Short mmCIF file of N, CA and C in Angstrom, two decimals:
data_model
loop_
_atom_site.label_atom_id
_atom_site.label_comp_id
_atom_site.label_asym_id
_atom_site.label_seq_id
_atom_site.Cartn_x
_atom_site.Cartn_y
_atom_site.Cartn_z
N VAL A 1 0.83 15.24 -6.09
CA VAL A 1 -0.22 14.28 -6.39
C VAL A 1 -1.05 13.92 -5.47
N GLN A 2 -2.28 13.62 -5.83
CA GLN A 2 -3.44 13.10 -5.07
C GLN A 2 -3.60 11.62 -5.19
N LEU A 3 -4.06 11.00 -4.06
CA LEU A 3 -3.98 9.65 -4.11
C LEU A 3 -5.44 9.19 -3.61
N GLN A 4 -5.94 8.11 -4.25
CA GLN A 4 -7.35 7.76 -3.66
C GLN A 4 -7.38 6.18 -3.59
N ALA A 5 -7.33 5.61 -2.37
CA ALA A 5 -7.51 4.31 -2.28
C ALA A 5 -8.97 3.75 -2.07
N SER A 6 -8.87 2.53 -2.65
CA SER A 6 -10.35 1.88 -2.74
C SER A 6 -10.09 0.43 -2.67
N GLY A 7 -11.20 -0.43 -2.54
CA GLY A 7 -11.33 -1.74 -2.60
C GLY A 7 -11.36 -2.48 -1.24
N GLY A 8 -11.47 -1.67 -0.11
CA GLY A 8 -11.52 -2.31 1.16
C GLY A 8 -12.97 -2.94 1.37
N GLY A 9 -13.12 -3.86 2.20
CA GLY A 9 -14.25 -4.37 2.67
C GLY A 9 -14.12 -5.40 3.79
N LEU A 10 -15.42 -6.15 3.99
CA LEU A 10 -15.33 -7.28 4.94
C LEU A 10 -15.03 -8.58 4.26
N VAL A 11 -14.20 -9.37 4.77
CA VAL A 11 -13.84 -10.73 4.32
C VAL A 11 -13.48 -11.46 5.35
N GLN A 12 -13.87 -13.00 4.97
CA GLN A 12 -13.51 -14.06 5.94
C GLN A 12 -12.15 -14.33 6.02
N THR A 13 -11.50 -15.09 7.03
CA THR A 13 -10.32 -15.58 6.92
C THR A 13 -9.95 -16.43 5.67
N GLY A 14 -8.75 -16.11 5.22
CA GLY A 14 -8.58 -17.07 3.87
C GLY A 14 -8.94 -16.36 2.72
N GLY A 15 -9.85 -15.13 2.91
CA GLY A 15 -10.07 -14.72 1.71
C GLY A 15 -9.30 -13.78 0.84
N SER A 16 -9.94 -12.92 0.01
CA SER A 16 -9.04 -12.23 -0.80
C SER A 16 -9.63 -10.69 -1.02
N LEU A 17 -8.71 -9.89 -1.06
CA LEU A 17 -9.29 -8.48 -1.47
C LEU A 17 -8.06 -7.84 -2.53
N ARG A 18 -8.58 -6.97 -3.26
CA ARG A 18 -7.87 -6.35 -4.15
C ARG A 18 -7.86 -4.65 -3.98
N LEU A 19 -7.00 -4.10 -3.33
CA LEU A 19 -6.92 -2.68 -3.14
C LEU A 19 -6.46 -2.02 -4.33
N SER A 20 -6.94 -0.94 -4.67
CA SER A 20 -6.32 0.10 -5.60
C SER A 20 -5.98 1.46 -5.27
N CYS A 21 -4.98 1.99 -5.73
CA CYS A 21 -4.67 3.30 -5.35
C CYS A 21 -4.43 3.96 -6.64
N ALA A 22 -5.34 4.96 -6.83
CA ALA A 22 -5.43 5.90 -8.13
C ALA A 22 -4.91 7.20 -7.93
N ALA A 23 -4.00 7.48 -8.77
CA ALA A 23 -3.32 8.79 -8.57
C ALA A 23 -3.72 9.76 -9.73
N SER A 24 -3.64 11.13 -9.19
CA SER A 24 -3.81 12.20 -10.19
C SER A 24 -3.12 13.34 -9.84
N GLY A 25 -2.78 14.30 -10.72
CA GLY A 25 -2.32 15.32 -10.55
C GLY A 25 -0.67 15.67 -10.46
N GLY A 26 -0.14 14.45 -11.21
CA GLY A 26 1.26 14.62 -11.01
C GLY A 26 1.71 13.59 -11.97
N THR A 27 2.95 13.45 -12.05
CA THR A 27 3.67 12.60 -13.06
C THR A 27 3.97 11.15 -12.18
N PHE A 28 3.12 10.23 -12.19
CA PHE A 28 3.02 9.09 -11.37
C PHE A 28 4.26 8.42 -11.49
N SER A 29 4.95 8.22 -12.69
CA SER A 29 6.09 7.38 -12.76
C SER A 29 7.38 8.01 -12.02
N ASN A 30 7.19 9.25 -11.42
CA ASN A 30 8.27 9.70 -10.65
C ASN A 30 8.29 9.25 -9.28
N TYR A 31 7.14 8.66 -8.75
CA TYR A 31 7.00 8.30 -7.47
C TYR A 31 7.05 6.73 -7.06
N THR A 32 7.75 6.70 -6.01
CA THR A 32 7.72 5.29 -5.30
C THR A 32 6.34 5.45 -4.50
N VAL A 33 5.75 4.21 -4.53
CA VAL A 33 4.40 4.07 -4.09
C VAL A 33 4.35 2.88 -2.98
N ALA A 34 3.79 3.04 -1.77
CA ALA A 34 3.82 2.21 -0.80
C ALA A 34 2.42 2.13 -0.26
N TRP A 35 2.10 0.92 0.52
CA TRP A 35 0.93 0.72 1.40
C TRP A 35 1.27 0.47 2.69
N PHE A 36 0.53 1.27 3.62
CA PHE A 36 0.68 1.19 4.98
C PHE A 36 -0.70 0.79 5.62
N ARG A 37 -0.71 0.31 6.77
CA ARG A 37 -1.92 -0.08 7.34
C ARG A 37 -1.90 0.46 8.94
N GLN A 38 -3.06 0.55 9.39
CA GLN A 38 -3.06 0.95 10.84
C GLN A 38 -4.35 0.29 11.54
N ALA A 39 -4.10 -0.65 12.49
CA ALA A 39 -4.99 -1.31 12.91
C ALA A 39 -5.56 -0.41 14.37
N PRO A 40 -6.78 -0.60 14.91
CA PRO A 40 -7.37 0.03 15.94
C PRO A 40 -6.19 0.03 17.10
N GLY A 41 -5.97 1.18 17.71
CA GLY A 41 -4.96 1.11 18.90
C GLY A 41 -3.69 0.93 18.53
N LYS A 42 -3.16 0.79 17.15
CA LYS A 42 -1.91 0.42 16.97
C LYS A 42 -1.28 1.52 16.01
N GLU A 43 0.02 1.50 15.89
CA GLU A 43 0.61 2.68 14.99
C GLU A 43 0.48 2.00 13.72
N ARG A 44 0.71 3.01 12.77
CA ARG A 44 0.63 2.74 11.32
C ARG A 44 1.91 1.83 11.07
N GLU A 45 1.87 0.97 10.12
CA GLU A 45 2.93 0.05 9.78
C GLU A 45 3.07 -0.23 8.27
N PHE A 46 4.33 -0.35 7.81
CA PHE A 46 4.59 -0.67 6.53
C PHE A 46 3.94 -2.05 6.08
N VAL A 47 3.60 -1.84 4.79
CA VAL A 47 2.91 -3.24 4.17
C VAL A 47 3.57 -3.81 3.01
N SER A 48 3.88 -2.77 2.08
CA SER A 48 4.52 -3.24 0.74
C SER A 48 4.82 -1.79 0.01
N ALA A 49 5.75 -1.85 -0.76
CA ALA A 49 6.05 -0.72 -1.79
C ALA A 49 6.67 -1.22 -3.05
N ILE A 50 6.76 -0.33 -4.08
CA ILE A 50 7.11 -0.58 -5.41
C ILE A 50 7.73 0.71 -5.85
N ASN A 51 8.73 0.47 -6.62
CA ASN A 51 9.53 1.68 -7.07
C ASN A 51 8.89 2.16 -8.35
N ARG A 52 9.51 3.17 -8.91
CA ARG A 52 9.12 4.06 -10.11
C ARG A 52 8.55 3.25 -11.15
N SER A 53 9.66 2.15 -11.48
CA SER A 53 9.41 1.39 -12.77
C SER A 53 8.59 0.39 -12.55
N GLY A 54 8.41 -0.18 -11.31
CA GLY A 54 7.55 -1.32 -10.85
C GLY A 54 8.64 -2.35 -10.84
N GLY A 55 9.88 -2.33 -11.05
CA GLY A 55 10.89 -3.44 -11.31
C GLY A 55 11.33 -3.95 -9.90
N SER A 56 11.11 -3.10 -8.95
CA SER A 56 11.46 -3.47 -7.57
C SER A 56 10.17 -3.49 -6.45
N THR A 57 10.28 -4.53 -5.69
CA THR A 57 9.16 -4.39 -4.84
C THR A 57 9.68 -4.96 -3.40
N TYR A 58 9.00 -4.56 -2.24
CA TYR A 58 9.57 -5.00 -0.95
C TYR A 58 8.10 -5.21 -0.18
N TYR A 59 8.25 -6.15 0.73
CA TYR A 59 7.01 -6.64 1.64
C TYR A 59 7.41 -6.70 3.14
N ALA A 60 6.48 -6.39 4.07
CA ALA A 60 6.73 -6.73 5.32
C ALA A 60 6.76 -8.22 5.57
N ASP A 61 7.48 -8.76 6.40
CA ASP A 61 7.50 -10.22 6.65
C ASP A 61 6.00 -10.71 6.76
N SER A 62 5.23 -9.94 7.48
CA SER A 62 3.98 -10.39 7.79
C SER A 62 3.13 -10.66 6.58
N VAL A 63 3.53 -10.01 5.49
CA VAL A 63 2.54 -10.18 4.53
C VAL A 63 3.12 -10.90 3.20
N LYS A 64 4.41 -11.29 3.27
CA LYS A 64 5.17 -11.76 2.40
C LYS A 64 4.59 -13.33 1.83
N GLY A 65 4.56 -13.49 0.58
CA GLY A 65 3.90 -14.52 0.13
C GLY A 65 2.40 -14.53 0.08
N ARG A 66 1.77 -13.56 0.76
CA ARG A 66 0.37 -13.54 0.42
C ARG A 66 -0.01 -12.33 -0.17
N PHE A 67 0.51 -11.27 -0.23
CA PHE A 67 0.33 -9.98 -0.84
C PHE A 67 1.18 -9.79 -2.09
N THR A 68 0.57 -9.16 -3.00
CA THR A 68 1.43 -8.94 -4.31
C THR A 68 1.06 -7.44 -4.70
N ILE A 69 2.21 -6.65 -4.89
CA ILE A 69 2.10 -5.15 -5.26
C ILE A 69 2.30 -5.06 -6.61
N SER A 70 1.70 -4.17 -7.47
CA SER A 70 1.96 -3.87 -8.81
C SER A 70 1.61 -2.47 -9.20
N ARG A 71 2.00 -2.28 -10.42
CA ARG A 71 1.79 -0.75 -10.87
C ARG A 71 1.47 -0.70 -12.12
N ASP A 72 0.79 0.14 -12.77
CA ASP A 72 0.47 0.49 -14.15
C ASP A 72 0.73 2.00 -14.24
N ASN A 73 1.71 2.35 -14.79
CA ASN A 73 1.99 4.00 -14.73
C ASN A 73 1.21 4.48 -15.79
N ALA A 74 0.82 3.88 -16.78
CA ALA A 74 -0.26 4.52 -17.84
C ALA A 74 -1.53 4.83 -17.30
N LYS A 75 -1.81 4.02 -16.37
CA LYS A 75 -3.19 4.20 -15.82
C LYS A 75 -3.05 4.89 -14.42
N MET A 76 -1.77 5.04 -14.10
CA MET A 76 -1.48 5.92 -12.77
C MET A 76 -2.31 5.15 -11.58
N THR A 77 -1.98 3.80 -11.55
CA THR A 77 -2.79 2.90 -10.48
C THR A 77 -1.58 2.02 -9.83
N VAL A 78 -1.68 1.73 -8.65
CA VAL A 78 -1.01 0.71 -7.76
C VAL A 78 -2.08 -0.20 -7.26
N ILE A 79 -1.95 -1.53 -7.32
CA ILE A 79 -2.63 -2.51 -7.01
C ILE A 79 -2.00 -3.37 -5.71
N LEU A 80 -2.82 -3.55 -4.91
CA LEU A 80 -2.30 -4.34 -3.60
C LEU A 80 -3.24 -5.65 -3.74
N GLN A 81 -2.83 -6.66 -4.29
CA GLN A 81 -3.56 -8.04 -4.24
C GLN A 81 -3.41 -8.70 -2.85
N MET A 82 -4.38 -8.99 -2.15
CA MET A 82 -4.06 -9.55 -0.85
C MET A 82 -4.92 -10.83 -0.78
N ASN A 83 -4.15 -11.97 -0.60
CA ASN A 83 -4.71 -13.36 -0.63
C ASN A 83 -4.42 -13.77 0.88
N GLY A 84 -5.11 -14.96 1.33
CA GLY A 84 -4.84 -15.59 2.41
C GLY A 84 -4.96 -14.62 3.69
N LEU A 85 -6.07 -13.76 3.56
CA LEU A 85 -6.20 -12.89 4.63
C LEU A 85 -6.35 -13.33 5.97
N LYS A 86 -5.89 -12.84 7.08
CA LYS A 86 -5.85 -13.08 8.39
C LYS A 86 -6.53 -11.96 9.43
N PRO A 87 -7.19 -12.18 10.40
CA PRO A 87 -7.69 -11.08 11.29
C PRO A 87 -6.74 -10.12 11.37
N ASP A 88 -5.39 -10.55 11.58
CA ASP A 88 -4.28 -9.67 11.86
C ASP A 88 -4.06 -8.55 10.74
N ASP A 89 -4.57 -8.90 9.81
CA ASP A 89 -4.56 -8.05 8.46
C ASP A 89 -5.54 -6.85 8.58
N THR A 90 -6.54 -6.99 9.64
CA THR A 90 -7.49 -5.89 9.88
C THR A 90 -6.96 -4.61 9.97
N GLY A 91 -7.41 -3.26 9.31
CA GLY A 91 -7.01 -2.17 9.68
C GLY A 91 -7.33 -1.26 8.46
N VAL A 92 -7.02 -0.03 8.60
CA VAL A 92 -7.19 0.92 7.41
C VAL A 92 -5.92 0.96 6.71
N TYR A 93 -6.12 0.79 5.32
CA TYR A 93 -5.03 0.72 4.50
C TYR A 93 -4.87 2.21 3.73
N TYR A 94 -3.64 2.75 3.83
CA TYR A 94 -3.22 3.85 3.03
C TYR A 94 -2.27 3.66 2.07
N CYS A 95 -2.72 4.26 0.97
CA CYS A 95 -1.45 4.38 -0.03
C CYS A 95 -0.73 5.63 0.03
N THR A 96 0.45 5.60 -0.20
CA THR A 96 1.29 6.94 -0.08
C THR A 96 2.37 6.95 -1.08
N ALA A 97 2.92 8.00 -1.43
CA ALA A 97 3.72 8.18 -2.56
C ALA A 97 4.88 9.14 -2.21
N ALA A 98 6.27 8.72 -2.71
CA ALA A 98 7.45 9.50 -2.40
C ALA A 98 8.01 10.02 -3.68
N TRP A 99 8.53 11.16 -3.55
CA TRP A 99 9.32 11.76 -4.87
C TRP A 99 10.72 11.25 -4.66
N ARG A 100 10.83 9.98 -4.62
CA ARG A 100 12.35 9.49 -4.38
C ARG A 100 12.21 8.11 -5.28
N GLY A 101 13.31 7.81 -5.76
CA GLY A 101 13.67 6.66 -6.50
C GLY A 101 13.58 5.21 -5.72
N SER A 102 13.94 5.40 -4.38
CA SER A 102 14.22 4.16 -3.75
C SER A 102 12.83 3.65 -2.71
N ILE A 103 12.96 2.50 -2.20
CA ILE A 103 11.75 2.03 -1.36
C ILE A 103 12.18 2.21 -0.03
N TYR A 104 11.43 2.64 0.79
CA TYR A 104 11.56 3.11 2.06
C TYR A 104 10.31 2.38 3.01
N VAL A 105 10.58 1.95 4.16
CA VAL A 105 9.66 1.46 5.11
C VAL A 105 9.10 2.45 6.33
N ARG A 106 9.61 3.33 6.43
CA ARG A 106 9.29 4.51 7.24
C ARG A 106 8.38 5.51 6.76
N ALA A 107 7.38 5.73 7.39
CA ALA A 107 6.31 6.67 6.81
C ALA A 107 6.84 7.93 6.78
N SER A 108 7.58 8.22 7.61
CA SER A 108 8.15 9.76 7.46
C SER A 108 8.93 10.14 5.83
N PHE A 109 9.32 9.13 5.13
CA PHE A 109 10.09 9.55 4.02
C PHE A 109 8.85 9.60 2.86
N TYR A 110 7.59 9.18 3.24
CA TYR A 110 6.54 9.45 2.08
C TYR A 110 5.93 10.65 2.26
N ASP A 111 5.63 11.48 1.16
CA ASP A 111 5.01 12.88 0.89
C ASP A 111 3.71 12.97 0.77
N TYR A 112 2.84 12.10 0.12
CA TYR A 112 1.60 12.27 -0.08
C TYR A 112 0.89 11.06 0.34
N TRP A 113 -0.27 11.24 1.02
CA TRP A 113 -1.14 10.11 1.49
C TRP A 113 -2.55 10.13 1.00
N GLY A 114 -3.28 9.23 0.91
CA GLY A 114 -4.47 9.05 0.45
C GLY A 114 -5.18 8.87 1.70
N GLN A 115 -6.64 8.66 1.45
CA GLN A 115 -7.47 8.72 2.69
C GLN A 115 -7.72 7.53 3.47
N GLY A 116 -7.27 6.48 2.85
CA GLY A 116 -7.37 4.99 3.58
C GLY A 116 -8.83 4.27 3.14
N THR A 117 -8.53 3.08 3.15
CA THR A 117 -9.66 2.17 2.90
C THR A 117 -9.48 0.94 3.87
N LEU A 118 -10.76 0.78 4.63
CA LEU A 118 -10.77 -0.12 5.63
C LEU A 118 -10.96 -1.74 5.04
N VAL A 119 -10.24 -2.55 5.68
CA VAL A 119 -10.07 -3.83 5.62
C VAL A 119 -10.31 -4.60 6.83
N THR A 120 -11.69 -5.34 6.72
CA THR A 120 -11.81 -6.13 8.06
C THR A 120 -11.85 -7.67 7.61
N VAL A 121 -11.05 -8.21 8.54
CA VAL A 121 -10.85 -9.79 8.17
C VAL A 121 -11.67 -10.55 9.30
N SER A 122 -12.78 -11.19 9.18
CA SER A 122 -13.33 -12.05 10.31
C SER A 122 -12.71 -13.11 10.56
N SER A 123 -12.80 -13.57 11.82
CA SER A 123 -12.23 -15.20 12.11
C SER A 123 -13.40 -16.10 12.17
#
């Protein structure tokens, strides 16, 4: 499966962005999908994930209550709605998919990665 992330940009503290991950080339409903992010000089970190059906989601503590992940299997899309953005949310956001039914927070469990979209939150 190929993944294309979009929706990043520059926003002020407290603002919102909506990231989209569009998939192609596979049976999208067979994949758990997650978002990771990487800030300059830091390791890639887990942000959120959603299971195959969309019935189960998981968030990093740092984004819980501010971010919402959802998916539309018919449209082969996963959305990450980000509200209440903070400067610490700045980074390149990657969507990734795993041919597994469970949710994982470790990047090594994911098989396919998109190219990333840059989110910059100014203070």
